[in-house]
């Protein structure tokens, strides 16, 4: 570690789980989130230390502070917050890859808590930034673009020319549709509000259905039969998987890519025992299953399109000390663009 690095750093820390009903109240969020001074972390073998420029919020950030995110469910409190960010590598914990990344500007994903002045990350999973990609775009270039590519690949592998996706006005769904359309696939966007229909049409969705309509299941069933849609994505959970599977032709596959409803999910056993299938998609497991060359090619595909196909819309930026306000704002404005935390 370089001798000129500070011994302490500012970091947003979570003291305990946030009740779901308090998600839109910054005053309640402040009770479980605090900006504090902690020891500068030391990178271990295979890790690097990054001076964080800014981080971005994603749906898993809301699950995390509620204490229901499956990937961090057992993480003890107090703990860090934030997963996706961009910054500059300033120290290496050991290893040739980390040494090669010293001084590089990178985008990264880490569970160490990136809403801080410094954060740890795995050297092998960094995305090195070209000179023409700025931190503002890079900080939102990991989670959504990689998820969009991966989910589009899953849809293509199903050999169904059409796929449907719920919460279609959200950033992940829109990215998935955008990538899938470049693969020659066609999408059925499922939204929750009437004003979201135009958003999905602008993304090129072939059909847009509103799940709030009383005849939604009937219309989806007829449409899936008409275009032979045998693959779909859902991130709602609860009763929605039951509705979706009932709407799909026999032999179809439903892929769960999230769970807005954190309670039990409903399925119909008769369907699952007669040819229908359910998959689960989680980006971390997807990436870990890739070979190193495949990870590199995936990162290149993302970074080469970050100023084009994957260019994020930045809705609003907050300072570290405004983290509670940022979470509250994001919980009510998830489809209008990225929320970023400035960490310098």
GROMACS .gro file of C-alpha atoms in nm:
model
  344
    1UNK     CA    1   0.000   0.000   0.000
    2UNK     CA    2   0.122   0.345  -0.084
    3UNK     CA    3   0.257   0.547   0.209
    4UNK     CA    4   0.071   0.863   0.108
    5UNK     CA    5  -0.274   0.711   0.160
    6UNK     CA    6  -0.473   0.827   0.464
    7UNK     CA    7  -0.525   0.606   0.766
    8UNK     CA    8  -0.896   0.693   0.786
    9UNK     CA    9  -1.175   0.741   0.533
   10UNK     CA   10  -1.536   0.853   0.523
   11UNK     CA   11  -1.788   0.579   0.453
   12UNK     CA   12  -2.165   0.535   0.473
   13UNK     CA   13  -2.237   0.250   0.713
   14UNK     CA   14  -2.560   0.066   0.783
   15UNK     CA   15  -2.643  -0.001   1.148
   16UNK     CA   16  -2.939  -0.233   1.097
   17UNK     CA   17  -3.225  -0.329   0.861
   18UNK     CA   18  -3.468  -0.065   0.742
   19UNK     CA   19  -3.844  -0.137   0.769
   20UNK     CA   20  -4.002  -0.152   0.423
   21UNK     CA   21  -4.256   0.117   0.510
   22UNK     CA   22  -3.971   0.361   0.588
   23UNK     CA   23  -3.806   0.332   0.246
   24UNK     CA   24  -3.930   0.670   0.124
   25UNK     CA   25  -3.860   0.860   0.448
   26UNK     CA   26  -3.507   1.008   0.466
   27UNK     CA   27  -3.547   1.081   0.838
   28UNK     CA   28  -3.615   0.714   0.908
   29UNK     CA   29  -3.330   0.606   0.680
   30UNK     CA   30  -3.092   0.833   0.872
   31UNK     CA   31  -3.159   0.620   1.179
   32UNK     CA   32  -2.992   0.319   1.017
   33UNK     CA   33  -2.741   0.489   0.782
   34UNK     CA   34  -2.459   0.709   0.903
   35UNK     CA   35  -2.158   0.876   0.747
   36UNK     CA   36  -1.865   0.786   0.966
   37UNK     CA   37  -1.486   0.774   0.974
   38UNK     CA   38  -1.337   0.424   0.964
   39UNK     CA   39  -0.995   0.272   0.913
   40UNK     CA   40  -0.878   0.257   0.554
   41UNK     CA   41  -0.921  -0.107   0.443
   42UNK     CA   42  -0.615  -0.303   0.334
   43UNK     CA   43  -0.643  -0.511   0.017
   44UNK     CA   44  -0.570  -0.880   0.051
   45UNK     CA   45  -0.425  -1.114  -0.213
   46UNK     CA   46  -0.607  -1.067  -0.542
   47UNK     CA   47  -0.765  -0.745  -0.424
   48UNK     CA   48  -0.702  -0.378  -0.498
   49UNK     CA   49  -0.792  -0.057  -0.317
   50UNK     CA   50  -0.981   0.197  -0.525
   51UNK     CA   51  -1.021   0.571  -0.467
   52UNK     CA   52  -1.391   0.597  -0.543
   53UNK     CA   53  -1.510   0.884  -0.758
   54UNK     CA   54  -1.880   0.798  -0.751
   55UNK     CA   55  -2.121   0.508  -0.713
   56UNK     CA   56  -2.460   0.425  -0.864
   57UNK     CA   57  -2.781   0.290  -0.713
   58UNK     CA   58  -2.963  -0.021  -0.831
   59UNK     CA   59  -3.265  -0.215  -0.700
   60UNK     CA   60  -3.040  -0.444  -0.495
   61UNK     CA   61  -2.931  -0.138  -0.293
   62UNK     CA   62  -3.289  -0.108  -0.166
   63UNK     CA   63  -3.306  -0.480  -0.086
   64UNK     CA   64  -2.971  -0.451   0.094
   65UNK     CA   65  -3.071  -0.170   0.332
   66UNK     CA   66  -3.396  -0.354   0.405
   67UNK     CA   67  -3.192  -0.661   0.503
   68UNK     CA   68  -3.358  -0.890   0.246
   69UNK     CA   69  -3.096  -0.903  -0.032
   70UNK     CA   70  -3.008  -1.271  -0.077
   71UNK     CA   71  -2.641  -1.204  -0.157
   72UNK     CA   72  -2.581  -1.006   0.165
   73UNK     CA   73  -2.855  -1.150   0.386
   74UNK     CA   74  -2.605  -1.275   0.645
   75UNK     CA   75  -2.364  -0.979   0.638
   76UNK     CA   76  -2.319  -0.850   0.995
   77UNK     CA   77  -2.394  -0.493   1.103
   78UNK     CA   78  -2.254  -0.234   1.087
   79UNK     CA   79  -2.180  -0.290   0.720
   80UNK     CA   80  -2.103  -0.100   0.403
   81UNK     CA   81  -2.358   0.004   0.142
   82UNK     CA   82  -2.341   0.047  -0.235
   83UNK     CA   83  -2.222  -0.206  -0.494
   84UNK     CA   84  -2.145  -0.036  -0.827
   85UNK     CA   85  -1.890   0.242  -0.875
   86UNK     CA   86  -1.596   0.387  -1.065
   87UNK     CA   87  -1.263   0.524  -0.948
   88UNK     CA   88  -0.885   0.489  -0.960
   89UNK     CA   89  -0.679   0.194  -0.834
   90UNK     CA   90  -0.436   0.322  -0.569
   91UNK     CA   91  -0.305   0.007  -0.398
   92UNK     CA   92  -0.256  -0.363  -0.467
   93UNK     CA   93  -0.284  -0.644  -0.215
   94UNK     CA   94  -0.072  -0.886  -0.415
   95UNK     CA   95  -0.082  -1.044  -0.757
   96UNK     CA   96   0.028  -0.956  -1.107
   97UNK     CA   97  -0.320  -0.845  -1.223
   98UNK     CA   98  -0.358  -0.598  -0.937
   99UNK     CA   99  -0.010  -0.464  -1.001
  100UNK     CA  100  -0.101  -0.406  -1.365
  101UNK     CA  101  -0.412  -0.213  -1.257
  102UNK     CA  102  -0.230   0.038  -1.033
  103UNK     CA  103  -0.314   0.391  -1.143
  104UNK     CA  104  -0.584   0.272  -1.382
  105UNK     CA  105  -0.929   0.426  -1.400
  106UNK     CA  106  -1.181   0.145  -1.354
  107UNK     CA  107  -1.546   0.053  -1.321
  108UNK     CA  108  -1.620  -0.217  -1.065
  109UNK     CA  109  -1.876  -0.405  -0.858
  110UNK     CA  110  -1.802  -0.490  -0.496
  111UNK     CA  111  -1.983  -0.599  -0.181
  112UNK     CA  112  -1.736  -0.418   0.043
  113UNK     CA  113  -1.947  -0.100   0.035
  114UNK     CA  114  -1.865   0.149  -0.241
  115UNK     CA  115  -2.046   0.453  -0.101
  116UNK     CA  116  -1.719   0.556   0.061
  117UNK     CA  117  -1.400   0.742  -0.022
  118UNK     CA  118  -1.218   0.411  -0.082
  119UNK     CA  119  -1.336   0.055  -0.153
  120UNK     CA  120  -1.192  -0.292  -0.205
  121UNK     CA  121  -1.253  -0.493  -0.522
  122UNK     CA  122  -1.126  -0.808  -0.691
  123UNK     CA  123  -0.855  -0.725  -0.942
  124UNK     CA  124  -0.978  -0.985  -1.191
  125UNK     CA  125  -1.327  -0.828  -1.209
  126UNK     CA  126  -1.228  -0.468  -1.283
  127UNK     CA  127  -1.326  -0.299  -1.609
  128UNK     CA  128  -1.041  -0.072  -1.721
  129UNK     CA  129  -1.175   0.248  -1.875
  130UNK     CA  130  -1.066   0.393  -2.210
  131UNK     CA  131  -0.971   0.761  -2.209
  132UNK     CA  132  -1.300   0.865  -2.371
  133UNK     CA  133  -1.518   0.712  -2.097
  134UNK     CA  134  -1.576   0.938  -1.799
  135UNK     CA  135  -1.651   0.832  -1.441
  136UNK     CA  136  -2.011   0.953  -1.472
  137UNK     CA  137  -2.088   0.695  -1.741
  138UNK     CA  138  -1.852   0.430  -1.603
  139UNK     CA  139  -2.012   0.426  -1.257
  140UNK     CA  140  -2.331   0.292  -1.417
  141UNK     CA  141  -2.163   0.061  -1.667
  142UNK     CA  142  -2.141  -0.261  -1.468
  143UNK     CA  143  -2.468  -0.386  -1.319
  144UNK     CA  144  -2.729  -0.293  -1.579
  145UNK     CA  145  -2.529  -0.341  -1.903
  146UNK     CA  146  -2.379  -0.675  -1.795
  147UNK     CA  147  -2.718  -0.792  -1.668
  148UNK     CA  148  -2.883  -0.678  -1.991
  149UNK     CA  149  -2.631  -0.867  -2.204
  150UNK     CA  150  -2.653  -1.181  -1.990
  151UNK     CA  151  -3.033  -1.187  -1.984
  152UNK     CA  152  -3.053  -1.120  -2.358
  153UNK     CA  153  -2.819  -1.416  -2.411
  154UNK     CA  154  -3.050  -1.633  -2.197
  155UNK     CA  155  -3.349  -1.528  -2.407
  156UNK     CA  156  -3.162  -1.598  -2.730
  157UNK     CA  157  -3.050  -1.940  -2.606
  158UNK     CA  158  -3.415  -2.034  -2.546
  159UNK     CA  159  -3.471  -2.015  -2.924
  160UNK     CA  160  -3.797  -1.827  -2.868
  161UNK     CA  161  -3.821  -1.535  -3.110
  162UNK     CA  162  -4.030  -1.343  -2.854
  163UNK     CA  163  -3.981  -1.294  -2.480
  164UNK     CA  164  -4.175  -1.096  -2.224
  165UNK     CA  165  -4.036  -0.901  -1.930
  166UNK     CA  166  -4.206  -0.747  -1.627
  167UNK     CA  167  -4.116  -0.409  -1.475
  168UNK     CA  168  -4.029  -0.329  -1.835
  169UNK     CA  169  -3.987   0.045  -1.777
  170UNK     CA  170  -3.706  -0.022  -1.529
  171UNK     CA  171  -3.340   0.023  -1.618
  172UNK     CA  172  -3.251  -0.349  -1.624
  173UNK     CA  173  -3.549  -0.446  -1.838
  174UNK     CA  174  -3.491  -0.163  -2.083
  175UNK     CA  175  -3.125  -0.260  -2.115
  176UNK     CA  176  -3.224  -0.622  -2.173
  177UNK     CA  177  -3.471  -0.528  -2.445
  178UNK     CA  178  -3.216  -0.297  -2.607
  179UNK     CA  179  -2.952  -0.571  -2.627
  180UNK     CA  180  -3.200  -0.844  -2.724
  181UNK     CA  181  -3.325  -0.639  -3.017
  182UNK     CA  182  -2.968  -0.629  -3.154
  183UNK     CA  183  -2.978  -1.010  -3.138
  184UNK     CA  184  -3.289  -1.015  -3.357
  185UNK     CA  185  -3.533  -1.092  -3.073
  186UNK     CA  186  -3.868  -0.923  -3.016
  187UNK     CA  187  -4.004  -0.818  -2.679
  188UNK     CA  188  -4.336  -0.803  -2.496
  189UNK     CA  189  -4.305  -0.533  -2.231
  190UNK     CA  190  -4.518  -0.566  -1.917
  191UNK     CA  191  -4.559  -0.244  -1.717
  192UNK     CA  192  -4.741  -0.141  -1.401
  193UNK     CA  193  -4.863   0.206  -1.500
  194UNK     CA  194  -5.015   0.353  -1.815
  195UNK     CA  195  -4.755   0.630  -1.842
  196UNK     CA  196  -4.480   0.367  -1.875
  197UNK     CA  197  -4.616   0.237  -2.205
  198UNK     CA  198  -4.451   0.513  -2.411
  199UNK     CA  199  -4.113   0.442  -2.246
  200UNK     CA  200  -4.121   0.080  -2.364
  201UNK     CA  201  -4.241   0.169  -2.711
  202UNK     CA  202  -3.943   0.404  -2.742
  203UNK     CA  203  -3.720   0.106  -2.654
  204UNK     CA  204  -3.866  -0.086  -2.947
  205UNK     CA  205  -4.098  -0.326  -2.765
  206UNK     CA  206  -4.325  -0.505  -3.013
  207UNK     CA  207  -4.612  -0.515  -2.763
  208UNK     CA  208  -4.676  -0.341  -2.430
  209UNK     CA  209  -4.924  -0.477  -2.175
  210UNK     CA  210  -5.034  -0.319  -1.847
  211UNK     CA  211  -5.052  -0.574  -1.566
  212UNK     CA  212  -5.308  -0.353  -1.389
  213UNK     CA  213  -5.566  -0.407  -1.666
  214UNK     CA  214  -5.846  -0.645  -1.562
  215UNK     CA  215  -5.797  -0.860  -1.873
  216UNK     CA  216  -5.415  -0.868  -1.849
  217UNK     CA  217  -5.380  -1.245  -1.807
  218UNK     CA  218  -5.623  -1.314  -2.092
  219UNK     CA  219  -5.441  -1.076  -2.326
  220UNK     CA  220  -5.098  -1.216  -2.235
  221UNK     CA  221  -5.222  -1.573  -2.287
  222UNK     CA  222  -5.361  -1.489  -2.630
  223UNK     CA  223  -5.046  -1.299  -2.729
  224UNK     CA  224  -4.805  -1.572  -2.615
  225UNK     CA  225  -5.005  -1.823  -2.818
  226UNK     CA  226  -5.021  -1.595  -3.123
  227UNK     CA  227  -4.646  -1.523  -3.143
  228UNK     CA  228  -4.536  -1.848  -2.974
  229UNK     CA  229  -4.359  -1.669  -2.687
  230UNK     CA  230  -4.205  -1.947  -2.479
  231UNK     CA  231  -3.961  -1.747  -2.265
  232UNK     CA  232  -4.016  -1.468  -2.014
  233UNK     CA  233  -3.857  -1.271  -1.730
  234UNK     CA  234  -4.016  -1.167  -1.402
  235UNK     CA  235  -3.887  -0.958  -1.113
  236UNK     CA  236  -4.219  -0.900  -0.934
  237UNK     CA  237  -4.258  -1.228  -0.747
  238UNK     CA  238  -4.554  -1.290  -0.518
  239UNK     CA  239  -4.856  -1.395  -0.726
  240UNK     CA  240  -4.711  -1.276  -1.058
  241UNK     CA  241  -4.515  -1.597  -1.145
  242UNK     CA  242  -4.839  -1.795  -1.115
  243UNK     CA  243  -5.012  -1.560  -1.361
  244UNK     CA  244  -4.722  -1.562  -1.605
  245UNK     CA  245  -4.669  -1.937  -1.616
  246UNK     CA  246  -5.042  -1.991  -1.670
  247UNK     CA  247  -5.020  -1.758  -1.972
  248UNK     CA  248  -4.735  -1.939  -2.147
  249UNK     CA  249  -4.754  -2.235  -2.389
  250UNK     CA  250  -4.657  -2.578  -2.258
  251UNK     CA  251  -4.280  -2.625  -2.245
  252UNK     CA  252  -4.215  -2.255  -2.178
  253UNK     CA  253  -3.960  -2.119  -1.931
  254UNK     CA  254  -4.003  -1.836  -1.680
  255UNK     CA  255  -3.679  -1.677  -1.557
  256UNK     CA  256  -3.692  -1.490  -1.224
  257UNK     CA  257  -3.449  -1.198  -1.224
  258UNK     CA  258  -3.562  -1.032  -0.902
  259UNK     CA  259  -3.836  -1.016  -0.640
  260UNK     CA  260  -4.001  -0.681  -0.570
  261UNK     CA  261  -4.237  -0.876  -0.346
  262UNK     CA  262  -3.997  -1.029  -0.093
  263UNK     CA  263  -4.250  -1.281   0.039
  264UNK     CA  264  -4.320  -1.632  -0.100
  265UNK     CA  265  -4.363  -1.678  -0.475
  266UNK     CA  266  -4.663  -1.865  -0.612
  267UNK     CA  267  -4.639  -2.138  -0.876
  268UNK     CA  268  -4.882  -2.403  -1.000
  269UNK     CA  269  -4.739  -2.754  -0.944
  270UNK     CA  270  -4.948  -2.900  -1.227
  271UNK     CA  271  -4.766  -2.672  -1.470
  272UNK     CA  272  -4.418  -2.746  -1.336
  273UNK     CA  273  -4.483  -3.121  -1.353
  274UNK     CA  274  -4.601  -3.096  -1.713
  275UNK     CA  275  -4.323  -2.926  -1.905
  276UNK     CA  276  -4.312  -2.567  -1.781
  277UNK     CA  277  -3.982  -2.459  -1.622
  278UNK     CA  278  -3.859  -2.191  -1.383
  279UNK     CA  279  -3.505  -2.048  -1.386
  280UNK     CA  280  -3.338  -1.795  -1.159
  281UNK     CA  281  -3.092  -1.532  -1.280
  282UNK     CA  282  -2.835  -1.360  -1.054
  283UNK     CA  283  -2.558  -1.159  -1.215
  284UNK     CA  284  -2.283  -1.250  -0.967
  285UNK     CA  285  -2.331  -1.623  -1.019
  286UNK     CA  286  -2.348  -1.569  -1.394
  287UNK     CA  287  -2.015  -1.384  -1.400
  288UNK     CA  288  -1.844  -1.632  -1.167
  289UNK     CA  289  -1.941  -1.915  -1.402
  290UNK     CA  290  -1.763  -1.749  -1.695
  291UNK     CA  291  -1.405  -1.826  -1.791
  292UNK     CA  292  -1.152  -1.542  -1.767
  293UNK     CA  293  -1.147  -1.491  -2.148
  294UNK     CA  294  -1.529  -1.478  -2.148
  295UNK     CA  295  -1.529  -1.222  -1.867
  296UNK     CA  296  -1.283  -1.010  -2.061
  297UNK     CA  297  -1.494  -1.023  -2.377
  298UNK     CA  298  -1.805  -0.934  -2.177
  299UNK     CA  299  -1.634  -0.633  -2.020
  300UNK     CA  300  -1.511  -0.520  -2.363
  301UNK     CA  301  -1.863  -0.544  -2.505
  302UNK     CA  302  -1.989  -0.326  -2.222
  303UNK     CA  303  -1.719  -0.061  -2.228
  304UNK     CA  304  -1.717  -0.030  -2.606
  305UNK     CA  305  -2.086   0.059  -2.596
  306UNK     CA  306  -2.100   0.270  -2.278
  307UNK     CA  307  -2.120   0.592  -2.480
  308UNK     CA  308  -2.378   0.442  -2.715
  309UNK     CA  309  -2.608   0.145  -2.655
  310UNK     CA  310  -2.538   0.141  -2.280
  311UNK     CA  311  -2.509   0.515  -2.218
  312UNK     CA  312  -2.688   0.582  -1.887
  313UNK     CA  313  -2.929   0.864  -1.821
  314UNK     CA  314  -2.816   1.034  -1.501
  315UNK     CA  315  -3.121   1.158  -1.315
  316UNK     CA  316  -2.964   1.311  -1.004
  317UNK     CA  317  -2.643   1.315  -0.801
  318UNK     CA  318  -2.604   1.326  -0.422
  319UNK     CA  319  -2.307   1.373  -0.189
  320UNK     CA  320  -2.199   1.107   0.062
  321UNK     CA  321  -2.361   1.300   0.346
  322UNK     CA  322  -2.689   1.298   0.151
  323UNK     CA  323  -2.709   0.918   0.125
  324UNK     CA  324  -3.039   0.893   0.316
  325UNK     CA  325  -3.201   1.145   0.082
  326UNK     CA  326  -3.058   0.957  -0.217
  327UNK     CA  327  -3.211   0.625  -0.107
  328UNK     CA  328  -3.549   0.783  -0.038
  329UNK     CA  329  -3.551   0.963  -0.372
  330UNK     CA  330  -3.443   0.652  -0.564
  331UNK     CA  331  -3.715   0.438  -0.404
  332UNK     CA  332  -3.976   0.671  -0.557
  333UNK     CA  333  -3.804   0.744  -0.889
  334UNK     CA  334  -3.647   0.418  -1.006
  335UNK     CA  335  -3.744   0.439  -1.374
  336UNK     CA  336  -3.643   0.799  -1.448
  337UNK     CA  337  -3.264   0.755  -1.468
  338UNK     CA  338  -2.963   0.666  -1.257
  339UNK     CA  339  -2.901   0.803  -0.908
  340UNK     CA  340  -2.533   0.851  -0.824
  341UNK     CA  341  -2.345   0.915  -0.500
  342UNK     CA  342  -2.041   1.144  -0.532
  343UNK     CA  343  -1.771   1.001  -0.308
  344UNK     CA  344  -1.480   1.243  -0.340
   0.00000   0.00000   0.00000
